[in-house]
Every structure is written in C-alpha cells, then in structure tokens.
C-alpha cells in the first residue's frame, strides 16, 4: 500500500499556449478527456497567470487528485495521485494510461508525449534508490527481509525478484546475491595471485570479499570491520555470497577484527606489520565539486595508512564509483597523484547488476 503518482507530459507548439485563451482551450480538451476516465471529476481550483501559464486542481470524490499545469513555453504536465490500499485495483491500468496519452497527444497535436507508470510513495518497502550520479532506479523489491539500526548506520536486507537478497546501508545499495562480478573485479580474479600472500581488508562487512579471497589460498587475511550487526545480518541472509566465513572471528586462515579500521591500521604500523595486498572496501567516492569535507579527509587518511602497511611490491585495491561520475573520479585520481611516495594506478570496469550501472575499480602500487 502506497500513494500512487502517475505523470503525463506533453510538448505543444508554444504558439498554442501563448495566451490565456489558448491555455484555457488546452485545459478544456484535457478535462474533457479526463472525464471519460474519471466520470465524477470536479474542479477544485484554477489559476491563470499571464507570466506563468495555467494551473488547476481537479478531484474525483476527493480521493483521486489531478493537477494540470500549462506552461507558456508549450509544456503541459498532468499528475494523477491517489492512495492504493493493499489488495485494491489501481485507478488506472497501464493500458488506460497508454490510451489516455495517445488520445490527448492526438487531440492536442502534441509534438511529443510521455507517461510514467505509477511512482509508489510512502510504502512499507522502499523500492527506489539512486545510481552513483543520482539518477532514480526502481527495483523489483518484494520483501523486507531484515531491518535494524546499528550505532553506525541503518541496515536493511531487501529481496529483489531478479537480484536476490540485497544489502542496503543508509538507503544505498551495497551488494546483492547477483553481484559476484563486483567482488571478482575488485580482487582482480585471474590477474592477481593471492596464494601464500598476506592480505588486509578494510571494511568488507558483507563477507563476500573475504569468502572469495580464501578460495585463492592466501597465507592469512585480516579484516577490519566496524559494524558487528552488518556481519550478523549478512551471515544469516547473504550466506550465498559470504559462505560461512562470518560464523567465526578467528581461524588459522583469517581473523575478523571488529573496530575502527584506522585505529587498527595505526596499531599495525606501530608494530611494523606489512601486507602484500590492502583492500579498501569502504565508503564510495563522494559526489562533490572539490575534495573537501569529512569523507575526503577519511579517504586521504586511508590512503596514507594503507601505503604504510604495504610491502614495497604490494598493491592497494579499491572500488571507485560509477563510470558516469567523471568529476569525482578525477578528484579521486588527483588525490592518488599527490601521495608521497609516488604511486601509479590502473583501472578496470564492470557492470554491477544491483547497481544497474558500470563501476570503476583501482589497482594502485608504488611508482
């Protein structure tokens, strides 16, 4: 159950909406057509402005609200909104929406028209998230599997019909059962040789990276994850991507340390501990105009400490962001070029199913 918002857009010749009389005629045509679908339609309010065009609010039984706006520049928008209770049929079917659009397009002699299926707002399950460059994505989520709030973040496991269970942290998709390609690209499977190597994972609370790395027979892996509750949720509901590695906190092959990774990195540096690989499986690159703020400071801190932990021939591997976020990726690479001692980097790309976009991954070594 949720509020349903249906959007119709029509592009008209601006010469047909330039005057008040012309806009009133467009409004009349729209209302006549709407009355074929909403037989008890009534006008609640209308406003005509020489500068801003025409606006009206109509309703059917005060339950379905329709707003109509005609812009002087030739754009017509119609928004239909109503509450759909569980088990009830929608007010408009997709076929009815399509028919309405086609008829109005013809009667208005519209150059271009578009309708969007209902946007579902305020439901128990949030099916909308954003891409890395902040485009809206609608998921086929049908079940809220798990929800809790840790001292650090909101944690959800949602089930998607096509992607399986998905880990959502603070309303952002992190990984799904469909996303083996993310982990394999991050670790460079088939390119990097982990056998007999010492590895440090920063973050990685879903357990997927640790699980896949252990298949490569490393000497030892230490994982630094701050959120115990994330690991408990993933162990129970995402075992298909993490196996049983989150069942224990320490074995001969690996150790999971629950705490702030920066604190433990400082401890390892003081002890003179070195790794062949350090993985940054932490925060995404911020979407910003300049590398300033708390997130960028954190990224620089991770860089500084990671390279102090690497052996001379070691490698730092991390995810970047969506490949469409060019400015943020450039800022990230500028920060890499500022590091001392100097580093060099390569990149790889992969389309990540649950992100619904292509992501960039970095492989960084000492220059």
XYZ file of C-alpha atoms in Angstrom:
367
model
C 0.000 0.000 0.000
C 1.317 3.409 -1.017
C 0.410 6.666 -2.665
C 0.480 6.296 -6.440
C 1.665 9.206 -8.571
C 1.217 8.962 -12.344
C 2.880 11.543 -14.560
C 1.927 12.648 -18.078
C 3.961 15.154 -20.105
C 3.039 16.742 -23.454
C 5.105 19.096 -25.593
C 2.978 21.504 -27.608
C 3.701 24.235 -30.098
C 4.429 27.269 -27.890
C 2.173 29.277 -30.197
C -0.783 27.265 -28.853
C -0.149 28.180 -25.196
C 0.990 31.783 -25.536
C -2.263 33.477 -24.480
C -4.766 32.926 -21.696
C -7.500 31.986 -24.186
C -5.263 29.384 -25.820
C -4.330 27.854 -22.462
C -7.996 27.708 -21.413
C -8.765 25.782 -24.612
C -5.961 23.283 -23.878
C -7.326 22.880 -20.322
C -10.828 22.243 -21.716
C -9.556 19.488 -24.020
C -7.637 17.873 -21.144
C -10.616 17.946 -18.792
C -12.987 16.522 -21.394
C -10.672 13.570 -21.921
C -10.087 13.032 -18.193
C -13.859 12.878 -17.640
C -14.024 9.763 -19.834
C -11.877 8.009 -17.209
C -12.864 9.901 -14.046
C -16.609 10.199 -14.502
C -17.200 12.189 -11.288
C -14.405 14.689 -11.866
C -14.792 18.133 -10.289
C -12.721 21.303 -10.496
C -11.397 22.342 -7.072
C -9.132 25.240 -8.042
C -7.689 27.009 -11.060
C -5.227 29.841 -11.535
C -4.358 31.761 -14.681
C -1.237 33.897 -14.858
C -0.067 35.808 -17.889
C 3.548 35.177 -16.884
C 3.485 31.593 -15.637
C 0.689 29.904 -17.559
C -2.252 27.918 -16.202
C -2.689 25.639 -13.179
C -5.690 23.652 -11.929
C -6.559 21.045 -9.335
C -9.318 18.527 -10.039
C -10.570 15.609 -7.956
C -12.851 12.620 -8.052
C -14.659 12.066 -4.744
C -11.792 13.929 -3.055
C -9.774 10.724 -3.276
C -8.037 10.983 -6.632
C -6.341 14.360 -7.085
C -5.294 15.555 -10.536
C -3.148 18.613 -11.145
C -2.789 20.167 -14.562
C -0.211 22.796 -15.439
C 0.189 24.513 -18.797
C 3.422 26.407 -19.236
C 3.560 29.410 -21.521
C 6.519 27.782 -23.288
C 4.407 24.891 -24.587
C 4.782 22.224 -21.889
C 1.718 20.519 -20.386
C 2.035 18.327 -17.276
C -0.702 16.206 -15.696
C -0.170 14.492 -12.341
C -2.653 11.917 -11.029
C -2.300 10.936 -7.372
C -4.286 8.599 -5.141
C -3.790 6.126 -2.307
C -3.810 2.461 -3.266
C -4.695 0.215 -0.325
C -3.393 -3.345 -0.151
C -5.435 -5.730 -2.287
C -7.162 -2.955 -4.241
C -7.039 -2.498 -8.001
C -5.225 0.593 -9.327
C -7.321 3.508 -10.528
C -5.554 3.475 -13.889
C -4.202 0.403 -15.653
C -1.158 0.685 -17.900
C -3.414 0.195 -20.933
C -5.641 3.086 -19.793
C -2.599 5.327 -19.271
C -1.305 4.484 -22.717
C -4.691 5.164 -24.304
C -5.052 8.484 -22.458
C -1.633 9.575 -23.629
C -2.280 8.673 -27.264
C -5.714 10.351 -27.394
C -4.516 13.541 -25.714
C -1.446 13.627 -27.920
C -3.677 13.493 -30.995
C -6.270 15.998 -29.761
C -3.610 18.462 -28.584
C -1.490 17.930 -31.705
C 1.435 17.321 -29.372
C 4.941 17.021 -30.811
C 5.997 14.674 -28.032
C 4.324 12.953 -25.115
C 5.291 10.614 -22.299
C 3.619 8.841 -19.390
C 5.365 7.182 -16.469
C 3.980 4.148 -14.611
C 2.920 4.883 -11.035
C 5.604 6.167 -8.703
C 4.939 4.405 -5.399
C 5.465 6.729 -2.444
C 5.403 6.105 1.288
C 5.066 2.327 1.127
C 6.360 -0.087 3.736
C 9.166 -1.150 1.367
C 11.191 1.499 -0.431
C 11.764 0.306 -3.989
C 13.607 3.425 -5.172
C 17.312 4.114 -4.850
C 19.761 6.198 -6.818
C 22.658 5.486 -9.123
C 26.095 6.888 -8.328
C 25.283 10.009 -10.386
C 21.936 10.365 -8.571
C 19.523 9.014 -11.186
C 16.427 7.299 -9.795
C 16.360 3.495 -10.054
C 13.237 1.433 -9.377
C 13.890 -2.103 -8.125
C 11.626 -5.155 -8.219
C 11.821 -5.485 -4.435
C 9.036 -7.587 -2.931
C 10.144 -8.301 0.652
C 11.813 -6.532 3.534
C 13.877 -9.422 4.885
C 15.672 -7.629 7.718
C 15.935 -4.142 9.163
C 17.879 -2.741 12.104
C 19.882 0.299 13.093
C 23.378 -0.153 14.467
C 25.371 2.586 16.232
C 26.824 3.385 12.794
C 24.110 3.028 10.153
C 20.701 1.792 9.075
C 20.912 -1.801 7.838
C 18.407 -3.485 5.541
C 18.282 -6.743 3.651
C 15.732 -6.465 0.838
C 14.721 -9.203 -1.575
C 14.631 -8.481 -5.304
C 12.924 -10.872 -7.707
C 15.861 -10.700 -10.124
C 18.837 -9.786 -7.906
C 18.156 -11.910 -4.830
C 18.799 -10.537 -1.361
C 20.402 -7.077 -1.309
C 22.367 -5.344 1.449
C 21.266 -1.710 1.836
C 23.188 0.615 4.154
C 21.738 4.057 4.875
C 19.432 3.742 1.849
C 22.323 2.910 -0.532
C 22.687 -0.443 -2.272
C 25.938 -2.206 -1.316
C 25.884 -5.740 -2.672
C 23.401 -8.386 -3.782
C 23.442 -12.112 -4.365
C 23.773 -11.323 -8.082
C 27.000 -9.310 -7.670
C 29.865 -11.802 -7.839
C 31.279 -9.682 -10.683
C 31.779 -6.807 -8.215
C 33.918 -8.921 -5.893
C 35.839 -10.604 -8.697
C 36.644 -7.273 -10.363
C 37.686 -5.692 -7.061
C 40.113 -8.554 -6.381
C 41.236 -8.946 -9.993
C 40.447 -12.644 -10.102
C 42.569 -14.396 -12.708
C 45.031 -11.492 -12.737
C 46.309 -11.273 -9.163
C 47.996 -14.199 -7.413
C 46.989 -14.410 -3.756
C 48.482 -17.774 -2.937
C 50.706 -17.527 0.130
C 50.097 -13.768 0.457
C 49.226 -11.668 3.499
C 46.124 -9.546 2.998
C 44.322 -6.784 4.890
C 40.682 -5.916 4.134
C 39.410 -2.538 5.281
C 35.653 -2.850 5.724
C 34.126 -5.723 3.790
C 31.452 -6.462 6.393
C 29.276 -8.401 3.935
C 31.977 -11.091 3.922
C 31.926 -11.586 0.138
C 35.498 -10.422 -0.472
C 36.895 -12.489 2.402
C 34.991 -15.553 1.196
C 36.306 -15.287 -2.364
C 39.880 -14.476 -1.300
C 40.087 -17.569 0.893
C 39.464 -19.685 -2.218
C 42.796 -18.363 -3.568
C 44.818 -19.937 -0.691
C 46.386 -16.833 0.873
C 48.758 -17.178 3.841
C 46.495 -15.074 6.063
C 43.753 -12.446 5.804
C 42.856 -9.877 8.440
C 39.570 -7.987 8.015
C 38.849 -4.740 9.868
C 35.088 -4.095 10.081
C 33.433 -1.640 12.443
C 29.844 -2.900 12.341
C 29.149 -6.224 14.044
C 25.443 -6.014 13.181
C 26.154 -5.856 9.431
C 28.150 -9.075 9.676
C 25.423 -10.811 11.676
C 22.779 -9.815 9.104
C 24.889 -10.899 6.130
C 25.843 -14.173 7.797
C 22.151 -15.008 8.158
C 20.653 -13.590 4.972
C 23.518 -13.373 2.439
C 25.291 -16.673 3.018
C 25.250 -17.348 -0.729
C 27.924 -14.648 -1.160
C 29.823 -14.979 2.130
C 29.593 -18.697 2.849
C 30.333 -19.416 6.497
C 33.287 -17.018 6.932
C 31.288 -14.713 9.212
C 30.455 -17.578 11.568
C 33.830 -17.217 13.285
C 36.021 -14.241 14.109
C 39.343 -16.074 14.018
C 40.738 -19.183 12.303
C 44.166 -20.262 11.059
C 43.355 -18.660 7.678
C 41.815 -15.364 8.732
C 40.920 -13.004 11.543
C 37.997 -10.568 11.667
C 38.633 -7.642 13.992
C 35.562 -5.619 14.966
C 36.542 -1.994 15.372
C 37.610 1.216 13.679
C 39.961 0.272 10.846
C 42.018 3.465 11.240
C 42.819 2.621 14.859
C 43.993 -0.862 13.927
C 45.946 0.384 10.927
C 47.853 2.699 13.250
C 48.489 -0.266 15.562
C 49.788 -2.406 12.685
C 52.053 0.439 11.506
C 53.489 0.810 15.005
C 54.152 -2.942 15.081
C 55.869 -2.809 11.682
C 53.344 -5.190 10.152
C 53.307 -5.377 6.323
C 50.888 -6.803 3.771
C 51.079 -7.915 0.147
C 47.585 -6.539 -0.502
C 45.388 -3.969 1.190
C 41.756 -3.744 0.083
C 39.751 -0.558 0.555
C 36.182 -1.857 0.688
C 34.848 1.186 2.491
C 32.982 4.353 1.555
C 32.284 5.311 -2.063
C 33.994 8.304 -3.621
C 31.903 11.370 -2.688
C 29.983 13.203 -5.409
C 31.375 16.710 -4.964
C 32.951 19.635 -6.778
C 36.091 19.683 -4.632
C 37.970 17.138 -2.461
C 36.967 18.733 0.812
C 34.897 17.542 3.742
C 34.813 14.629 6.148
C 34.571 11.883 3.504
C 37.541 13.169 1.533
C 39.560 13.532 4.737
C 38.734 9.906 5.534
C 39.816 8.769 2.048
C 43.154 10.591 2.426
C 43.672 9.006 5.843
C 43.015 5.543 4.390
C 45.499 6.225 1.578
C 48.204 7.410 3.970
C 47.887 4.459 6.318
C 47.367 1.809 3.614
C 50.626 2.581 1.851
C 52.484 2.483 5.141
C 51.181 -1.065 5.560
C 52.123 -2.282 2.079
C 55.295 -4.166 1.245
C 57.448 -2.444 -1.432
C 55.865 -4.621 -4.141
C 52.429 -4.574 -2.502
C 49.182 -3.409 -4.043
C 46.198 -1.358 -2.851
C 42.900 -2.386 -4.456
C 39.659 -0.464 -4.114
C 36.388 0.425 -5.817
C 35.826 3.893 -7.195
C 32.350 4.884 -8.267
C 30.096 4.709 -11.301
C 31.921 5.451 -14.543
C 29.451 8.270 -15.232
C 30.800 10.233 -12.222
C 33.746 11.630 -14.164
C 34.417 14.674 -11.998
C 34.502 12.725 -8.736
C 36.711 10.040 -10.256
C 39.105 12.731 -11.474
C 39.232 14.229 -7.967
C 39.986 10.783 -6.558
C 42.819 10.267 -9.049
C 44.230 13.707 -8.215
C 44.448 12.624 -4.581
C 46.349 9.498 -5.646
C 48.826 11.633 -7.622
C 49.501 13.755 -4.540
C 50.628 10.790 -2.459
C 54.213 10.532 -1.258
C 55.986 8.324 -2.009
C 54.596 8.428 -5.539
C 52.157 5.774 -6.705
C 50.841 4.620 -10.052
C 47.472 3.084 -10.804
C 45.461 1.138 -13.334
C 41.691 0.732 -13.578
C 39.187 -1.922 -14.557
C 35.447 -1.700 -15.197
C 32.479 -3.952 -14.566
C 28.720 -3.667 -14.828
C 27.367 -4.456 -11.368
C 23.830 -5.898 -11.545
C 22.414 -4.441 -8.330
C 23.946 -1.023 -9.030
C 22.454 -1.147 -12.549
C 25.499 0.677 -13.867
C 29.162 0.267 -14.742
C 31.679 0.845 -11.942
C 35.380 1.645 -11.929
C 37.941 -0.202 -9.795
C 41.508 0.854 -8.957
C 44.753 -1.065 -8.617
C 47.450 1.093 -7.007
C 51.160 0.332 -6.478
C 54.274 2.270 -5.554
C 55.763 4.080 -8.556
